[in-house]
Short mmCIF file of C-alpha atoms in Angstrom, two decimals:
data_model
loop_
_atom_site.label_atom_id
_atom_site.label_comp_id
_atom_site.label_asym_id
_atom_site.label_seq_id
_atom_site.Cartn_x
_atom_site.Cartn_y
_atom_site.Cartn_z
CA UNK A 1 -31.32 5.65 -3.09
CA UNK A 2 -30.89 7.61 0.12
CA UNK A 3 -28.46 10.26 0.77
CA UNK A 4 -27.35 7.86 3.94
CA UNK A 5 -27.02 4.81 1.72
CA UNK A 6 -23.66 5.02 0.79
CA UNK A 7 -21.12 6.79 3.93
CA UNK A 8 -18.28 4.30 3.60
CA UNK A 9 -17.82 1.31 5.48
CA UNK A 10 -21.51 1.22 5.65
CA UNK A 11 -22.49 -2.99 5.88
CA UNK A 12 -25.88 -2.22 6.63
CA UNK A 13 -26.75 -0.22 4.02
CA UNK A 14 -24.56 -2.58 1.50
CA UNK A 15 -26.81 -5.33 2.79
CA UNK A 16 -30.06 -3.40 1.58
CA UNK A 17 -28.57 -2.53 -1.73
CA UNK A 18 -27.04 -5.94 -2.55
CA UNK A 19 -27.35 -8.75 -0.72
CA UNK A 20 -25.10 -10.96 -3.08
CA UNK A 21 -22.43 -8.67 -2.75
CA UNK A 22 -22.96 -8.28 1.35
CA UNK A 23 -23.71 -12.10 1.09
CA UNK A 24 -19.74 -12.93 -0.38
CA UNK A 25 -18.15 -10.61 2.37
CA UNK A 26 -19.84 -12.31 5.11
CA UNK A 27 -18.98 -15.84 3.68
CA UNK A 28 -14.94 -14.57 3.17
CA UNK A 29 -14.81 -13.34 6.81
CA UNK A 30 -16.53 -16.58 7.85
CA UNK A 31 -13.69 -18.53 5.92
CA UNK A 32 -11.11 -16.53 7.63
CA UNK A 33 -12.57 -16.99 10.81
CA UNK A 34 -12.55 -20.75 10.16
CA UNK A 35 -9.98 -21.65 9.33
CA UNK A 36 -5.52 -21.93 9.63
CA UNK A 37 -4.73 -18.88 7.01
CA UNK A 38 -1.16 -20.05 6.40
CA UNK A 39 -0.33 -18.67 3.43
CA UNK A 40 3.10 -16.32 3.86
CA UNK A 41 2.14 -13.61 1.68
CA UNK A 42 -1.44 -12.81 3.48
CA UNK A 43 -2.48 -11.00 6.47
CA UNK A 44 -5.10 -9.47 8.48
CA UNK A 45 -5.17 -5.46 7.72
CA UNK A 46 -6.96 -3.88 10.84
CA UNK A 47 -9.99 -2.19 11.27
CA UNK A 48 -8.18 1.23 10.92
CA UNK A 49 -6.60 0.48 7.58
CA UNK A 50 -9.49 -0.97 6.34
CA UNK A 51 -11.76 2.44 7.20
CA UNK A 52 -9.35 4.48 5.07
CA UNK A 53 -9.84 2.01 2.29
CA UNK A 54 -13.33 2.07 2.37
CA UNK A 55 -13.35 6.05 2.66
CA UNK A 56 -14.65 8.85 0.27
CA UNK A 57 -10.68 9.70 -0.98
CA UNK A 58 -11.42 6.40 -3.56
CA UNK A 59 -13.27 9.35 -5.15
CA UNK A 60 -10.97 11.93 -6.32
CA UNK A 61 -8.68 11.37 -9.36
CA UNK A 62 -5.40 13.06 -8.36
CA UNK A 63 -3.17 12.25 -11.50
CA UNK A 64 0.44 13.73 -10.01
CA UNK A 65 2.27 14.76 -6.94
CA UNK A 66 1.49 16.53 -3.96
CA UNK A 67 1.23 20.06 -5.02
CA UNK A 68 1.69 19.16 -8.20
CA UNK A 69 -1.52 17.85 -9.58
CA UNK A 70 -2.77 17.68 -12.94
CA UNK A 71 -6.47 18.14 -11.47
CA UNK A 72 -8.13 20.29 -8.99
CA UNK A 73 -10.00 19.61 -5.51
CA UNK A 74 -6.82 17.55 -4.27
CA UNK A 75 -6.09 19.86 -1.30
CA UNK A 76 -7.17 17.11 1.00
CA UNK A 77 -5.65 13.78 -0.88
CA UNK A 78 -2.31 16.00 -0.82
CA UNK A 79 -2.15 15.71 2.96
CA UNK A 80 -2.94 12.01 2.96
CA UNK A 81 -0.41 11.11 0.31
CA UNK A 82 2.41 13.67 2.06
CA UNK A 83 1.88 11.93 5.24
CA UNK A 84 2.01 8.75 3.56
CA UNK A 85 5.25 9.78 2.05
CA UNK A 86 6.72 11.01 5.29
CA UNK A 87 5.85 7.88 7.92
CA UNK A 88 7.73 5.82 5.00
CA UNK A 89 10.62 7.62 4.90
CA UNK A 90 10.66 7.67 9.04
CA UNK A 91 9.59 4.29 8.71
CA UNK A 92 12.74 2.58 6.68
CA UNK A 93 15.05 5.68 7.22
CA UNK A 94 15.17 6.53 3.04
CA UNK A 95 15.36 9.54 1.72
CA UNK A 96 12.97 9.04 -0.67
CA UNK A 97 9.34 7.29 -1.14
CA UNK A 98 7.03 6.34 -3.66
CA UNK A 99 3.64 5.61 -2.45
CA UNK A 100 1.59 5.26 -5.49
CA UNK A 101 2.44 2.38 -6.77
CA UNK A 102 -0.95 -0.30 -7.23
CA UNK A 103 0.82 -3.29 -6.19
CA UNK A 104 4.62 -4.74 -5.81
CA UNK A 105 4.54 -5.71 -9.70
CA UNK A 106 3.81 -2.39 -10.47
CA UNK A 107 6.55 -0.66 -8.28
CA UNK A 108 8.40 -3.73 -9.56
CA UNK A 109 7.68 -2.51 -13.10
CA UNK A 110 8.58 1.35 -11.92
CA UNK A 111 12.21 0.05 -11.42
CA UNK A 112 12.45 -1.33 -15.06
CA UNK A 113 11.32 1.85 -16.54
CA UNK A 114 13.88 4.06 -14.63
CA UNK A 115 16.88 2.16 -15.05
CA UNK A 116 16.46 -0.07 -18.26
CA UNK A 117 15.37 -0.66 -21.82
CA UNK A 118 14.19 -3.09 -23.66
CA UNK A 119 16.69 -5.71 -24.16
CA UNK A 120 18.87 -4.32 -21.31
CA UNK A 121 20.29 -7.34 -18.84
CA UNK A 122 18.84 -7.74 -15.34
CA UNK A 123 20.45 -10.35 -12.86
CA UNK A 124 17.94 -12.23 -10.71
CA UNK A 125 17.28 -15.12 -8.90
CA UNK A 126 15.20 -18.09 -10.33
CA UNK A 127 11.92 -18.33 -10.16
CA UNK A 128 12.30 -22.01 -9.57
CA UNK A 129 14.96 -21.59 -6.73
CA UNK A 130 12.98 -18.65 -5.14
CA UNK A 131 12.17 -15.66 -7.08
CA UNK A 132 9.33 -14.17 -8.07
CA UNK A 133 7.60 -13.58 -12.04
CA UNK A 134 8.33 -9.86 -12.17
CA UNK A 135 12.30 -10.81 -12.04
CA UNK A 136 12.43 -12.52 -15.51
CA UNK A 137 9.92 -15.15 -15.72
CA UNK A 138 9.22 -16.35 -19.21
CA UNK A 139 5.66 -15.53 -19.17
CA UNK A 140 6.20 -11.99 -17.59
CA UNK A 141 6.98 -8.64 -19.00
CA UNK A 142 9.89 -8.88 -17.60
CA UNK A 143 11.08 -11.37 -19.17
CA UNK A 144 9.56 -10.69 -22.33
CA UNK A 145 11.11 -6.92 -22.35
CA UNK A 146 14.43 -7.94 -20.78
CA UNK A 147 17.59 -10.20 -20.85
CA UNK A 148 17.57 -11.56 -17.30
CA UNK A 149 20.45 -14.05 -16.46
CA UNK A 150 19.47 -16.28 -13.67
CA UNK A 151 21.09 -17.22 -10.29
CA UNK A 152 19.99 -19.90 -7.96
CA UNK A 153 20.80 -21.65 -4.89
CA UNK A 154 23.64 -24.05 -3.59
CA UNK A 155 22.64 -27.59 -3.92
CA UNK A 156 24.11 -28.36 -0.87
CA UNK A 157 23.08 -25.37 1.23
CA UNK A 158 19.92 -24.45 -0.79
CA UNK A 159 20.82 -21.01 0.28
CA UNK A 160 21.78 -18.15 -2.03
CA UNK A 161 24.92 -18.98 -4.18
CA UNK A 162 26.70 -15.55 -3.67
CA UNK A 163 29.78 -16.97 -5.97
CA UNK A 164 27.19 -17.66 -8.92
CA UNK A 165 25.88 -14.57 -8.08
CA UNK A 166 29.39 -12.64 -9.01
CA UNK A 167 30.51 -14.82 -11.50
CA UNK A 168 27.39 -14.13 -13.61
CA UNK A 169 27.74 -10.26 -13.12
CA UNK A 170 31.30 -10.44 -14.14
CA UNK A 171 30.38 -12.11 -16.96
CA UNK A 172 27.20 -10.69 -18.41
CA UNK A 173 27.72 -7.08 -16.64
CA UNK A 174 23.59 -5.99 -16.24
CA UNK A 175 22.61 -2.89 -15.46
CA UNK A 176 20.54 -3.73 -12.66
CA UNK A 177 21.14 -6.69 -9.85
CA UNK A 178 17.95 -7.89 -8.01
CA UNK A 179 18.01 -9.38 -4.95
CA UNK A 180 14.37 -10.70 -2.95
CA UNK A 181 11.70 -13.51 -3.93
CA UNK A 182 9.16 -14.92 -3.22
CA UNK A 183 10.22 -18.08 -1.10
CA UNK A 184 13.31 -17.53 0.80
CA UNK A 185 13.51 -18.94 4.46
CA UNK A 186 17.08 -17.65 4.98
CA UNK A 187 18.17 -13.84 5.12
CA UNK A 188 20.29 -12.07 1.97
CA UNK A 189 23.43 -10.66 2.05
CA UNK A 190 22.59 -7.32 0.86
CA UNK A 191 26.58 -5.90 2.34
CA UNK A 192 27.85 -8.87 -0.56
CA UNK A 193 25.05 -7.78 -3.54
CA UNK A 194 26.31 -4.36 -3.01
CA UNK A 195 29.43 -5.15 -3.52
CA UNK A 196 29.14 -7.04 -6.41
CA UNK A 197 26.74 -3.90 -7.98
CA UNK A 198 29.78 -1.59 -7.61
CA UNK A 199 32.47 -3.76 -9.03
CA UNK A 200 30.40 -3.94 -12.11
CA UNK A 201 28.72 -0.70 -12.32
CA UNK A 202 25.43 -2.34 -11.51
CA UNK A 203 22.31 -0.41 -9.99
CA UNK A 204 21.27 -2.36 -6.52
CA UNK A 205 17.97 -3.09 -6.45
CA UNK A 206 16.07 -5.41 -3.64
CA UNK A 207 12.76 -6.30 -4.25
CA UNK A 208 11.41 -6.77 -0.07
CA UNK A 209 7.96 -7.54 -0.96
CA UNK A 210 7.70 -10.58 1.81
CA UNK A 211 10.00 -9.09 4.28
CA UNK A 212 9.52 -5.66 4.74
CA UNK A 213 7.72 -5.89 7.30
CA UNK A 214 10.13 -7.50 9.49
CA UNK A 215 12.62 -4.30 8.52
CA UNK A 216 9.69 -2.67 9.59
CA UNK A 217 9.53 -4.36 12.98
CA UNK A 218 13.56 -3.85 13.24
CA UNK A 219 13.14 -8.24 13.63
CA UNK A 220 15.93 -8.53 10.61
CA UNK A 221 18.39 -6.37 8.66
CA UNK A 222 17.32 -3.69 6.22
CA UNK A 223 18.13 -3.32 2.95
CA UNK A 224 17.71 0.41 2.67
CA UNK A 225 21.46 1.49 3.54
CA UNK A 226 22.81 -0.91 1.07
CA UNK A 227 19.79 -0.50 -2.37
CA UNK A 228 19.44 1.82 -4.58
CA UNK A 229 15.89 1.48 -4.38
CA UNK A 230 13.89 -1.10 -2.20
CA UNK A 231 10.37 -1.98 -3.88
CA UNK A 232 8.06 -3.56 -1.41
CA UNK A 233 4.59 -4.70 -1.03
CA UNK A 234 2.09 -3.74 1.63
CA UNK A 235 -0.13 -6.31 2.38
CA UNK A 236 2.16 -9.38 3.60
CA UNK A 237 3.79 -9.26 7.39
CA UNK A 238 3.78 -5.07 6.80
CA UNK A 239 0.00 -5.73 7.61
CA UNK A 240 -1.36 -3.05 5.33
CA UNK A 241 -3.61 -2.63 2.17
CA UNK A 242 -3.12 -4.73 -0.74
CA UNK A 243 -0.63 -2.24 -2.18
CA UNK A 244 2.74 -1.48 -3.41
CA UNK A 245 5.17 1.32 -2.72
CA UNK A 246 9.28 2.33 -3.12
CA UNK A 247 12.03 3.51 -1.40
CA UNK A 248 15.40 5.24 -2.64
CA UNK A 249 17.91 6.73 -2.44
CA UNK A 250 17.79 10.75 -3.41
CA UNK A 251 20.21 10.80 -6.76
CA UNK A 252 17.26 8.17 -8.33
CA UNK A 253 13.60 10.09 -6.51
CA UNK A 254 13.15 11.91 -9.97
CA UNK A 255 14.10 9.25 -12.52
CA UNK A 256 12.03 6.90 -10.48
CA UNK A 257 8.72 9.31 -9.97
CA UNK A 258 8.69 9.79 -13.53
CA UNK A 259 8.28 5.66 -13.86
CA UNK A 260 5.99 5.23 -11.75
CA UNK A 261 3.87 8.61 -13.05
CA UNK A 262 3.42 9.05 -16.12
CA UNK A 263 5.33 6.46 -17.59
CA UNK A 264 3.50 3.27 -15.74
CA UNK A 265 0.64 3.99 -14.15
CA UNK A 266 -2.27 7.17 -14.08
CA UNK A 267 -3.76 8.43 -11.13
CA UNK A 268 -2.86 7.08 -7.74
CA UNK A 269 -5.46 5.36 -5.42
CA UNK A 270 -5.71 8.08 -2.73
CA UNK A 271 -8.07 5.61 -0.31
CA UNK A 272 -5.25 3.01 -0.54
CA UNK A 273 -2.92 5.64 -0.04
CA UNK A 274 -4.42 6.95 3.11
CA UNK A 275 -4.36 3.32 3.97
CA UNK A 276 -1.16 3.09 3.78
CA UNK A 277 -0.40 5.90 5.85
CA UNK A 278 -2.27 3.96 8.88
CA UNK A 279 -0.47 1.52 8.43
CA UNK A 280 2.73 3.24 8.43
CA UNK A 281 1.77 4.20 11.75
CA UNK A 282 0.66 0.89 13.33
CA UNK A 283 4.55 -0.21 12.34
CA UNK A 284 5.74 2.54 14.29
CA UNK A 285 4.48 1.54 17.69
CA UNK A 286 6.25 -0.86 20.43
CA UNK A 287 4.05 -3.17 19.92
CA UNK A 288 4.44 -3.94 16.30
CA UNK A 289 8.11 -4.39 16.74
CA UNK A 290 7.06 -7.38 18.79
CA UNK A 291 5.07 -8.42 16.35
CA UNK A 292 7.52 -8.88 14.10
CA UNK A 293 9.64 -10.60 16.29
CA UNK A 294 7.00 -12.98 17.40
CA UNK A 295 6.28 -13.72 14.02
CA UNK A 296 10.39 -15.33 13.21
CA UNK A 297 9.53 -16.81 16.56
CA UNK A 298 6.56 -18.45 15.37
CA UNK A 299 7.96 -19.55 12.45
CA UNK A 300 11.14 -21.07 13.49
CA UNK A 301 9.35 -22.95 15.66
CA UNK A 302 6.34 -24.12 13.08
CA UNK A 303 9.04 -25.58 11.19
CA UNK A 304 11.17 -27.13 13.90
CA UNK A 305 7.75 -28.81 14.36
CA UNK A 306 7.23 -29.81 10.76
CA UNK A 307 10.95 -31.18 10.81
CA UNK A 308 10.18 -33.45 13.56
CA UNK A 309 7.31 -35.16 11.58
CA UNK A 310 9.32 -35.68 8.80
CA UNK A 311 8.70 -32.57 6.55
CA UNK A 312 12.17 -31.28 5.47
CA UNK A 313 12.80 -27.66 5.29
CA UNK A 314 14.72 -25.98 2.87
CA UNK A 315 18.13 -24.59 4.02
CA UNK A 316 17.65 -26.34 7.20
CA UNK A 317 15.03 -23.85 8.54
CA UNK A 318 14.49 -20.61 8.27
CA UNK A 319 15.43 -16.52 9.38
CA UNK A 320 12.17 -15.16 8.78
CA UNK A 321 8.13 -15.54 8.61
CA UNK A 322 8.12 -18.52 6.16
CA UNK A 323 9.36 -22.06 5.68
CA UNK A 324 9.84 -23.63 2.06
CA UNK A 325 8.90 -27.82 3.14
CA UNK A 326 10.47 -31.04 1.06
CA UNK A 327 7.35 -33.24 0.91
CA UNK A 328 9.48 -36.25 -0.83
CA UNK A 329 10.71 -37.94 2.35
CA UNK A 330 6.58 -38.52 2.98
CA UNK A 331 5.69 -38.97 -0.39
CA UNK A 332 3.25 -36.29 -0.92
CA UNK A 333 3.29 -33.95 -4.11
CA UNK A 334 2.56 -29.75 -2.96
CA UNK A 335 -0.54 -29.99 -4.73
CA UNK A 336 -1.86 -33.01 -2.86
CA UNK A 337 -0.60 -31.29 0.53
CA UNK A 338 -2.68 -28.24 -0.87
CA UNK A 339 -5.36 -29.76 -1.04
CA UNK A 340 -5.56 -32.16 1.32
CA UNK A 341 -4.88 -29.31 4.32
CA UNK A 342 -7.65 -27.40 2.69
CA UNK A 343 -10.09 -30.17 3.48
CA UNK A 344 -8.97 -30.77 6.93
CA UNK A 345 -9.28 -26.64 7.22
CA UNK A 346 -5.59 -25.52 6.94
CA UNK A 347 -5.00 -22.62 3.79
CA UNK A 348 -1.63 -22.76 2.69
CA UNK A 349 0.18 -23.24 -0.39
CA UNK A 350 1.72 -25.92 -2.81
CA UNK A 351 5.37 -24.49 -3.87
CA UNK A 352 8.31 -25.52 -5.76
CA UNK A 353 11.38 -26.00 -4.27
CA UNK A 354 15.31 -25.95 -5.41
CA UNK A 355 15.95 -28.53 -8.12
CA UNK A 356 12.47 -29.73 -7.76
CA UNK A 357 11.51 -32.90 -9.90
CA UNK A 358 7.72 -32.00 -10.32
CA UNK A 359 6.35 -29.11 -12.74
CA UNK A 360 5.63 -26.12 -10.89
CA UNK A 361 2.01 -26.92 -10.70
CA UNK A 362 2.78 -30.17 -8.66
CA UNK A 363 5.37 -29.21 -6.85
CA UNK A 364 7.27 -31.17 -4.00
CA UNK A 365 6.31 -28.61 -1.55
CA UNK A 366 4.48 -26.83 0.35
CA UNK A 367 5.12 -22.76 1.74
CA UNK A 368 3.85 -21.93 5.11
CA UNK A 369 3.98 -18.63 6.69
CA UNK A 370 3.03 -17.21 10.17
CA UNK A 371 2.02 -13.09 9.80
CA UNK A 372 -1.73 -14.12 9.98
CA UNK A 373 -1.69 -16.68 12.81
CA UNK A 374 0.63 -14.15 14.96
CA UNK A 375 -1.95 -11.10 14.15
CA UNK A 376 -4.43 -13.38 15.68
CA UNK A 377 -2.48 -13.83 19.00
CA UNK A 378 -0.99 -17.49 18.71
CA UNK A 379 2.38 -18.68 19.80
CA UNK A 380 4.96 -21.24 20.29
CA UNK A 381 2.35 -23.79 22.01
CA UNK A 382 -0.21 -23.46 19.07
CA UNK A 383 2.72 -23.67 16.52
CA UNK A 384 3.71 -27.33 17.90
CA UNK A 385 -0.16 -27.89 17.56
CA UNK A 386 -0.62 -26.63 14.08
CA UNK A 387 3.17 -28.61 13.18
CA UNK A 388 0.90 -31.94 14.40
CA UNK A 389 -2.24 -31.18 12.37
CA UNK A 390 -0.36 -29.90 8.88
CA UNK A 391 0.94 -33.60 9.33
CA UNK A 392 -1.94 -35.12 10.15
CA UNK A 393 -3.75 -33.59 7.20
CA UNK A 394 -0.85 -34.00 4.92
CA UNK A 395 -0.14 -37.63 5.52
CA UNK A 396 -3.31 -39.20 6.99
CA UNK A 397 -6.05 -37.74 4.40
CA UNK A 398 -6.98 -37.62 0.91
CA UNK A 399 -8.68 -34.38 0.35
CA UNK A 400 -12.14 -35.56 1.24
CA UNK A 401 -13.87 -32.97 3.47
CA UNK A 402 -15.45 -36.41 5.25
CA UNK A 403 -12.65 -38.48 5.98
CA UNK A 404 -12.60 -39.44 9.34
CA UNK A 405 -8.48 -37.83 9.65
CA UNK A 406 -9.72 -34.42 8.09
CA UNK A 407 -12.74 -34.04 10.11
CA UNK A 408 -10.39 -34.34 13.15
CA UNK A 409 -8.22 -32.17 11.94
CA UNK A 410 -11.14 -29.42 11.16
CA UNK A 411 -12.12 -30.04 14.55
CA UNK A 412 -8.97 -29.38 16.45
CA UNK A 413 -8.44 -25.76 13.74
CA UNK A 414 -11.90 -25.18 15.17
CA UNK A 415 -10.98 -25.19 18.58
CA UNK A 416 -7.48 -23.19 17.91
CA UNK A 417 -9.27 -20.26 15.66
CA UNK A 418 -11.93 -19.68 18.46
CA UNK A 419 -9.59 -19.23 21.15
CA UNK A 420 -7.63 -17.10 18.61
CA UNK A 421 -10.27 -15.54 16.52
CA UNK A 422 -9.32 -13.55 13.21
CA UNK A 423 -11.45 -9.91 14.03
CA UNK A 424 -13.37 -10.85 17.20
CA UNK A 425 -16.44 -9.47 17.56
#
């Protein structure tokens, strides 16, 4: 092996040394390229934050904080992670930030460890009406390790059910109240949840993995004057590494340091850190703001578009980058949508909805989401186009690649993602 073999980024090089390797991240750049990446919880990182990641800092173990290491050699890493530390707190206007965290479950996790203990009661919302596994699923830790009382959604509304909300802290008093999910079209409250937190004694917490970046862009309301702490991913419309990090207020920085290091995790990823520092920057600038603005645009309009063909959305619409759609009026299960749009060329996901009839793995939705197909340089025009072919491919195909509906559908994506290419050359 040569001493210029391995300088990061290095495809070439990659290619010579493993071609099956090289091979599989050619073929997932063609499938971006290719294809409608819907999904709300996915972007496309830029070349920038994607150089950090693939940098030389992925070697140095730096178990700690800046200038307080439990290793030597972490001179450099310290800058990266202190910058890192510093464009968040710009960023969201906190006075504190964790930036180590691996992912949003583990910052998520973080937030258990500081404020709880086992058998402790959490308020969240429902996975089934919009929350996420971390806030008391069954199957999780969390809701393996802690009581977690439920709230959900008006039936009428199919927005947040604020009364349910403070009825159910009255009456089981937690010490923590969670507020975020994973499939909520419609802005929160977080002036009401804070209110509700102090009458009961409650620590605020607001999990903003799917949103931040909007807060980011200044496109919504932020949560940061109102939380305790604000956990967040960095990978969604924040455009970042696949990553986690936290936000807080000062009185909790040590509790919460001490969760996430030592108590949940060992030594941070300094490459993903670095990462994230990039990307803290690209928020910054003018034209991120109008980013995130163009991508409620793009959404509100996607699912004006999907209304029209007969594709209900949740809550009436939405206040953000993603749209939760009722399938029944068409007759399609989620998982048939699924897949049937993936044939045709289309990514985006089956999803539960509120008070939805089908197991979770059915589903009588689907979630669609705009961060990628905004990064990419599409607008309002394309979104009536893409409205037309998610219908198409929903209600005119069966999931065969080679129907005749599909391969129009593919055909028309192909045109779109060419004018609009995901990295272009």
């Amino acid at each position: 092996m040569s001493d210029t073999t391995f300088y990061g980024s290095d495809y070439a090089a990659l290619e010579a040394f493993d071609p099956d390797i090289a091979g599989v991240l050619q073929s997932e750049l063609t499938r971006i390229r290719s294809g409608l990446q819907l999904i709300a919880s996915e972007n496309l990182s830029s070349p920038a934050v994607l150089t950090a990641l693939g940098s030389t800092l992925s070697n140095k173990y730096a178990e700690g904080y800046p200038g307080r290491r439990y290793y030597g050699g972490c001179a450099e890493v310290d800058k990266a992670e202190q910058i890192a530390i510093d464009r968040a707190k710009e960023l969201f206007g906190a006075e504190h930030a964790n930036v180590q965290p691996h992912s949003g479950a583990s910052a998520n996790q973080a937030v258990y460890g500081a404020f709880c203990r086992p058998g402790d009661t959490v308020l969240a919302m429902s996975l089934p009406h919009g929350g996420h596994l971390t806030h008391g699923a069954k199957v999780s830790f969390s809701g393996k390790w802690f009581d977690v009382a439920h709230y959900g959604v008006d039936k009428e509304t199919e927005d947040i059910d604020y009364d349910q909300v403070r009825d159910l802290a009255r009456e089981r008093r937690p010490k923590v109240i969670l507020a975020g999910g994973s499939a909520i079209p419609r802005l929160i409250d977080f002036r009401a949840f804070r209110e509700i937190a102090d009458e009961v004694g409650a620590i605020f917490w607001v999990d903003a993995a799917h949103f931040i970046g909007l807060v980011a862009g200044k496109a919504i309301p932020s949560p940061v004057p109102y939380a305790d702490v604000v956990t967040f991913t960095t990978h969604k419309v924040l455009r970042g590494p696949r990553s986690g990090a936290l936000v807080c207020k000062e009185e909790h920085a040590a509790k919460l340091d001490k969760a996430v290091f030592p108590m949940m995790q060992g030594g941070p990823q300094m490459h993903t850190i670095a990462a994230k520092a990039v990307n803290f920057k690209e928020c910054m600038s003018a034209d991120y703001q109008q980013y995130a603005k163009d991508v409620i645009a793009n959404a509100q309009r996607l699912t004006e578009g999907l209304a029209g063909h007969g594709l209900r959305p949740t809550t009436g619409g939405t206040d953000t980058h993603l749209a939760l759609l009722d399938l029944q009026p068409v007759g399609v299960t989620g998982a048939d949508a699924e897949l049937r749009c993936d044939a045709a060329g289309i990514v985006l996901n089956k999803n539960a909805i509120p008070f939805d009839p089908q197991k979770a793995n059915i589903a009588s939705g689907i979630r669609v989401g705009t961060p990628c197909v905004t990064t990419q340089g599409m607008g309002l025009a394309e979104m009536d186009t893409i409205a037309e072919l998610i219908h198409r491919a929903v209600t005119r195909t069966d999931g065969d690649r080679e129907h005749p509906v599909a391969r129009e559908v593919r055909a028309a994506v192909d045109e779109l993602v060419t004018r609009f290419p995901a990295y272009p050359r």
